Short mmCIF file of C-alpha atoms in Angstrom, two decimals:
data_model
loop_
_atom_site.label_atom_id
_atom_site.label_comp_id
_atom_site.label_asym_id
_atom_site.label_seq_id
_atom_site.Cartn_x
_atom_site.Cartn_y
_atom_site.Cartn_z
CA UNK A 23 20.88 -11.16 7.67
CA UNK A 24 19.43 -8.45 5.03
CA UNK A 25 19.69 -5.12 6.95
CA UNK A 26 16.86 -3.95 5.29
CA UNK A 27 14.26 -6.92 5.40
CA UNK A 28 11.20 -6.90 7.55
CA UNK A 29 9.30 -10.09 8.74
CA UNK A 30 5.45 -9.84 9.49
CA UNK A 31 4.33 -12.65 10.86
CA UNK A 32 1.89 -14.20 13.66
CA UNK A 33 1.16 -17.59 13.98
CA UNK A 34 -2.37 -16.76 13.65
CA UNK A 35 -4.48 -16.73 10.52
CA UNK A 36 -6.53 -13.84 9.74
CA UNK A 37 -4.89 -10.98 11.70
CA UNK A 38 -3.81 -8.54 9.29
CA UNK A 39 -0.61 -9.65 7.67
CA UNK A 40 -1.11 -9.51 4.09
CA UNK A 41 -2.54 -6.09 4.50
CA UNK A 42 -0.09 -4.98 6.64
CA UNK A 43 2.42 -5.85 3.95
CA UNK A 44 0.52 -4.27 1.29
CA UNK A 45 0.07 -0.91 2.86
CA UNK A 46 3.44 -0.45 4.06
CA UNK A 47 4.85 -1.60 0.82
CA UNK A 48 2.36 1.43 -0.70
CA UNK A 49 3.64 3.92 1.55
CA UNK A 50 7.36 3.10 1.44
CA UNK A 51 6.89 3.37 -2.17
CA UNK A 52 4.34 6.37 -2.26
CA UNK A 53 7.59 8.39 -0.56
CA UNK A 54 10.33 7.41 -3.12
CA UNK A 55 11.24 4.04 -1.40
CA UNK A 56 11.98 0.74 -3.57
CA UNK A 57 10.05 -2.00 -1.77
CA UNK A 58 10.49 -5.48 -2.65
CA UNK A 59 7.94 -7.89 -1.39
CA UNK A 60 8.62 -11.84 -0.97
CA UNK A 61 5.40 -13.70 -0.29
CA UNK A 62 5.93 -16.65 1.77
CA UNK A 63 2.27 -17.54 2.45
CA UNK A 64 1.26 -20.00 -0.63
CA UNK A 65 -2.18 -18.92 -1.11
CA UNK A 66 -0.38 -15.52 -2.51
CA UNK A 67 -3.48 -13.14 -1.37
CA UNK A 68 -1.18 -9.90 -1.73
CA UNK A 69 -1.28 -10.43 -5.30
CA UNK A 70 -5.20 -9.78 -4.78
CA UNK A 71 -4.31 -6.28 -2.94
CA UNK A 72 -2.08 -4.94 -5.16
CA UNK A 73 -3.23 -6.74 -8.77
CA UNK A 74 -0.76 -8.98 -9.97
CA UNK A 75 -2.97 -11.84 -8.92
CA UNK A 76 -2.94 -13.21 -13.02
CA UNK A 77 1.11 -13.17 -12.87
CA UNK A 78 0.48 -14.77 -9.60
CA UNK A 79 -1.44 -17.65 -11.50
CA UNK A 80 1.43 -17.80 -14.15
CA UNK A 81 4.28 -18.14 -12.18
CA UNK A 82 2.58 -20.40 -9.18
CA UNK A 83 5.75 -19.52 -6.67
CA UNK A 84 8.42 -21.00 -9.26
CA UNK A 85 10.40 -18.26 -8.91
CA UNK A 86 11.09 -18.67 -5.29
CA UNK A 87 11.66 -22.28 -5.99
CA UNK A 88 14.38 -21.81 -8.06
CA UNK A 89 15.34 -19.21 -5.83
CA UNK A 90 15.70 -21.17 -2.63
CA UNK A 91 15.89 -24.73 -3.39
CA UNK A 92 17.41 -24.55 -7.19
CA UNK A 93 19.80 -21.87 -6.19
CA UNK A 94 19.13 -19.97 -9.83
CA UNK A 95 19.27 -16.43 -9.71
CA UNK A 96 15.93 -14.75 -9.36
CA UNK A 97 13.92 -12.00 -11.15
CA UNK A 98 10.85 -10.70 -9.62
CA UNK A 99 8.29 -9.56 -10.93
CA UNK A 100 9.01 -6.10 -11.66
CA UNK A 101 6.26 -2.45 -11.12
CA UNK A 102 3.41 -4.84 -10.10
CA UNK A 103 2.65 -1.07 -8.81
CA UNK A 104 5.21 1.89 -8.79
CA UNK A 105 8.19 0.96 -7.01
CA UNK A 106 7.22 -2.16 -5.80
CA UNK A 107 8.42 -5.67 -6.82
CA UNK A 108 7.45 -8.86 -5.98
CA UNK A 109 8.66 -12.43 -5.44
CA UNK A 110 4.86 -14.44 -5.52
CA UNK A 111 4.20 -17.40 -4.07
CA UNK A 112 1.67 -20.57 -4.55
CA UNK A 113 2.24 -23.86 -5.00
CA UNK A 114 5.40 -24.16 -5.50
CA UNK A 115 5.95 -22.29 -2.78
CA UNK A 116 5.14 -24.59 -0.27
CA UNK A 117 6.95 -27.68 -2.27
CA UNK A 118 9.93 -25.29 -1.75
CA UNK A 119 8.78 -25.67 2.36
CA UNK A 120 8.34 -29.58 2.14
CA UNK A 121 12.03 -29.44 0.91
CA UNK A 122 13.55 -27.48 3.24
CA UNK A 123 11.67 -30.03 6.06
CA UNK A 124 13.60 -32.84 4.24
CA UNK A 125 17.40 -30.62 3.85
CA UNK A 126 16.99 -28.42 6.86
CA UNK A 127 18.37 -25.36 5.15
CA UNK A 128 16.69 -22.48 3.18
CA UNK A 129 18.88 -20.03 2.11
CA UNK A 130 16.27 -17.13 1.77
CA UNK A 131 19.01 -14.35 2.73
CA UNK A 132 21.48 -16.04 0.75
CA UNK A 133 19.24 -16.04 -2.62
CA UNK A 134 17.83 -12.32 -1.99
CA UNK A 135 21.39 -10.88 -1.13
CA UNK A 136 22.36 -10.25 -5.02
CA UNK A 137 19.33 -7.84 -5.16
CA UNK A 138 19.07 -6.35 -1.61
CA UNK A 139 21.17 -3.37 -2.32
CA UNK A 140 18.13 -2.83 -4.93
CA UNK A 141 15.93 -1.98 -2.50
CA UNK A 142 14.97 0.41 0.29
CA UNK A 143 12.91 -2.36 2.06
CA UNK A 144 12.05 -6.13 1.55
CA UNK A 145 8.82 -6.76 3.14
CA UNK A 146 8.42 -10.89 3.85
CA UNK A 147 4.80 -11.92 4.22
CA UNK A 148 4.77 -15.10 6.37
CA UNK A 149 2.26 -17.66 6.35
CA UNK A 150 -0.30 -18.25 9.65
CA UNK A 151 2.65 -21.01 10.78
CA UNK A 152 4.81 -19.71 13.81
CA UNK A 153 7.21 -22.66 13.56
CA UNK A 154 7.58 -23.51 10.03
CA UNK A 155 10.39 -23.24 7.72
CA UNK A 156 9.26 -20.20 5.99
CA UNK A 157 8.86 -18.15 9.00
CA UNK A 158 11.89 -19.58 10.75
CA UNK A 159 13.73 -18.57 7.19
CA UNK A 160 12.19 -15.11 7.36
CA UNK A 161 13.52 -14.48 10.88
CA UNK A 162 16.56 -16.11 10.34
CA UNK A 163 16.93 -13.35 7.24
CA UNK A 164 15.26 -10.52 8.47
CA UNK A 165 16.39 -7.36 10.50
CA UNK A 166 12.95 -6.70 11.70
CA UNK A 167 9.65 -8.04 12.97
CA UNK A 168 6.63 -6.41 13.65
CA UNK A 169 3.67 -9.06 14.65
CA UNK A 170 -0.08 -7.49 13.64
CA UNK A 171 -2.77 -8.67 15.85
CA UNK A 172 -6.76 -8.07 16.30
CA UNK A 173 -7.77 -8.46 19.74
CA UNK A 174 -9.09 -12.27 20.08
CA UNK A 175 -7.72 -15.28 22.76
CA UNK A 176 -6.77 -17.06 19.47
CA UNK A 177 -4.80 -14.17 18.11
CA UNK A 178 -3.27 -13.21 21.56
CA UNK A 179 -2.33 -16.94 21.71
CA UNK A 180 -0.95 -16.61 18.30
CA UNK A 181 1.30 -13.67 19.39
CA UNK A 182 2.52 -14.96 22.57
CA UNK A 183 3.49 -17.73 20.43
CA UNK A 184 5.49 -15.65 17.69
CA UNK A 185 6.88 -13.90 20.55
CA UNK A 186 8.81 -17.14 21.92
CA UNK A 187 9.88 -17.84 18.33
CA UNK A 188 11.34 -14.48 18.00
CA UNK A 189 12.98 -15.35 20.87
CA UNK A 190 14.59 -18.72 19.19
CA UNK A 191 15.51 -16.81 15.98
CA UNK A 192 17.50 -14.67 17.95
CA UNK A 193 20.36 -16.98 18.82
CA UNK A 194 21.18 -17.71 15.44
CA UNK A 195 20.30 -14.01 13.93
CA UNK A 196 21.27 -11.63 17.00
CA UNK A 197 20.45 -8.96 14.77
CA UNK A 198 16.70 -9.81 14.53
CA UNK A 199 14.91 -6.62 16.55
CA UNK A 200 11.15 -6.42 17.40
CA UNK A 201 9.71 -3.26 16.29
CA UNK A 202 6.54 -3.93 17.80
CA UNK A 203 3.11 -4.96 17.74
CA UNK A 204 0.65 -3.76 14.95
CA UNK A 205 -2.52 -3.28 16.35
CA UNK A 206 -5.08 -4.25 13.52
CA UNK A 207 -9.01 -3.18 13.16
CA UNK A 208 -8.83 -1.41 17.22
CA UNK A 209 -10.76 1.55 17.71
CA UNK A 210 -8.08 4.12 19.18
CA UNK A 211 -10.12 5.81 21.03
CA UNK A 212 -11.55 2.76 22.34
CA UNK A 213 -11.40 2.59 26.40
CA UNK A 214 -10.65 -0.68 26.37
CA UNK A 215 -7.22 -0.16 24.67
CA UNK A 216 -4.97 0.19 27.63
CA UNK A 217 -6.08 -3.24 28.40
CA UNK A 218 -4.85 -4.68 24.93
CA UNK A 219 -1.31 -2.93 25.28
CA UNK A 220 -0.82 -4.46 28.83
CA UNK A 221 -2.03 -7.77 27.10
CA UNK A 222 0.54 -7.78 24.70
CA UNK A 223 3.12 -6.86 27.14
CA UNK A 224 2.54 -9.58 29.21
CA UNK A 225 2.71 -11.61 25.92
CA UNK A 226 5.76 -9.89 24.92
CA UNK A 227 7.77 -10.06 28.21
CA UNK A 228 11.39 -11.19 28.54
CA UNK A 229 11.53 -11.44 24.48
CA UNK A 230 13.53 -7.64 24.30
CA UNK A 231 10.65 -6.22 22.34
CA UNK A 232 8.28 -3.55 23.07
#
């Protein structure tokens, strides 16, 4: 486990991950913070956010390849904005998933761990799959979850199914703790938001977050 590695994920598409990332990674870094992102999702839309979308199309996710599956040391990409790094991802990203399907193993903590003491925080952006290697890898490796979610059945559904996942990941990495849930795009002062938090309570029941 990478003490200070942070998994967002839900299994759901569309509910504020990537963003998520992005803006924590800015504000971690905006106070002094070195922030290290690894994107896990192939279609690599952070690179969009913060502008290293043409490295992005260079490198295609080869450096995570080599990093997981080829076991060769890696070298992110380095300032893609002060103090942040980043590990992209794309194609060869999800060849790296198809692999780990066929050997069962991706040693995601194992490959970061020469360059985690780099880094304040290591922010992994997970793909829309709740169940698939790259998320399982991410909460096998990470310290923390936090699980952004708009308020839709689909995206409920999508957290209540995260929520039993974090549950599995935590009998192989005890150390995994749910922060919480992100709400994304609510209204705060919205009347209708004391309904949402009991929804995701219900969702989040018996899986020791909050």
């Amino acid at each position: 486990m990478l003490e200070n590695a942070l998994a967002i994920a839900n299994g759901k598409g569309g509910c504020g991950k990537t963003s998520l990332t992005a803006n924590l990674a800015g504000y971690a870094a905006l106070s002094g913070w070195k922030v290290l992102i690894v994107e896990l999702d192939p279609q690599g839309n952070i690179g969009l956010d913060l502008g290293h979308q043409d490295q992005w199309k260079q490198d295609r996710g080869s450096l995570f390849y080599d990093a997981v599956v080829r076991h060769r040391p890696v070298s992110p990409l380095r300032n893609v904005r002060p103090n942040i790094d980043a590990i992209p991802a794309g194609p060869e990203t999800a060849g790296a998933a198809a692999s780990v399907l066929i050997a069962d193993e991706l040693g995601l903590d194992k490959a970061l761990s020469p360059l985690a003491g780099d880094y304040n925080l290591i922010l992994f952006d997970c793909p829309p799959d709740t169940a698939g290697p790259l998320v399982r890898a991410a909460l096998a490796s990470a310290h923390y979850l936090v699980i952004p979610t708009v308020r839709d059945l689909a995206s409920i559904e999508g957290l209540e199914r995260m929520a039993t996942e974090f549950a599995r990941a935590r009998t192989t990495n005890p150390g995994l703790q749910l922060l919480g849930v992100a709400l994304m795009a609510f209204d705060l002062r919205s009347v209708v938001l004391r309904e949402v938090r009991q929804e995701l309570a219900a969702a989040l029941e018996g899986t020791g977050g909050t």
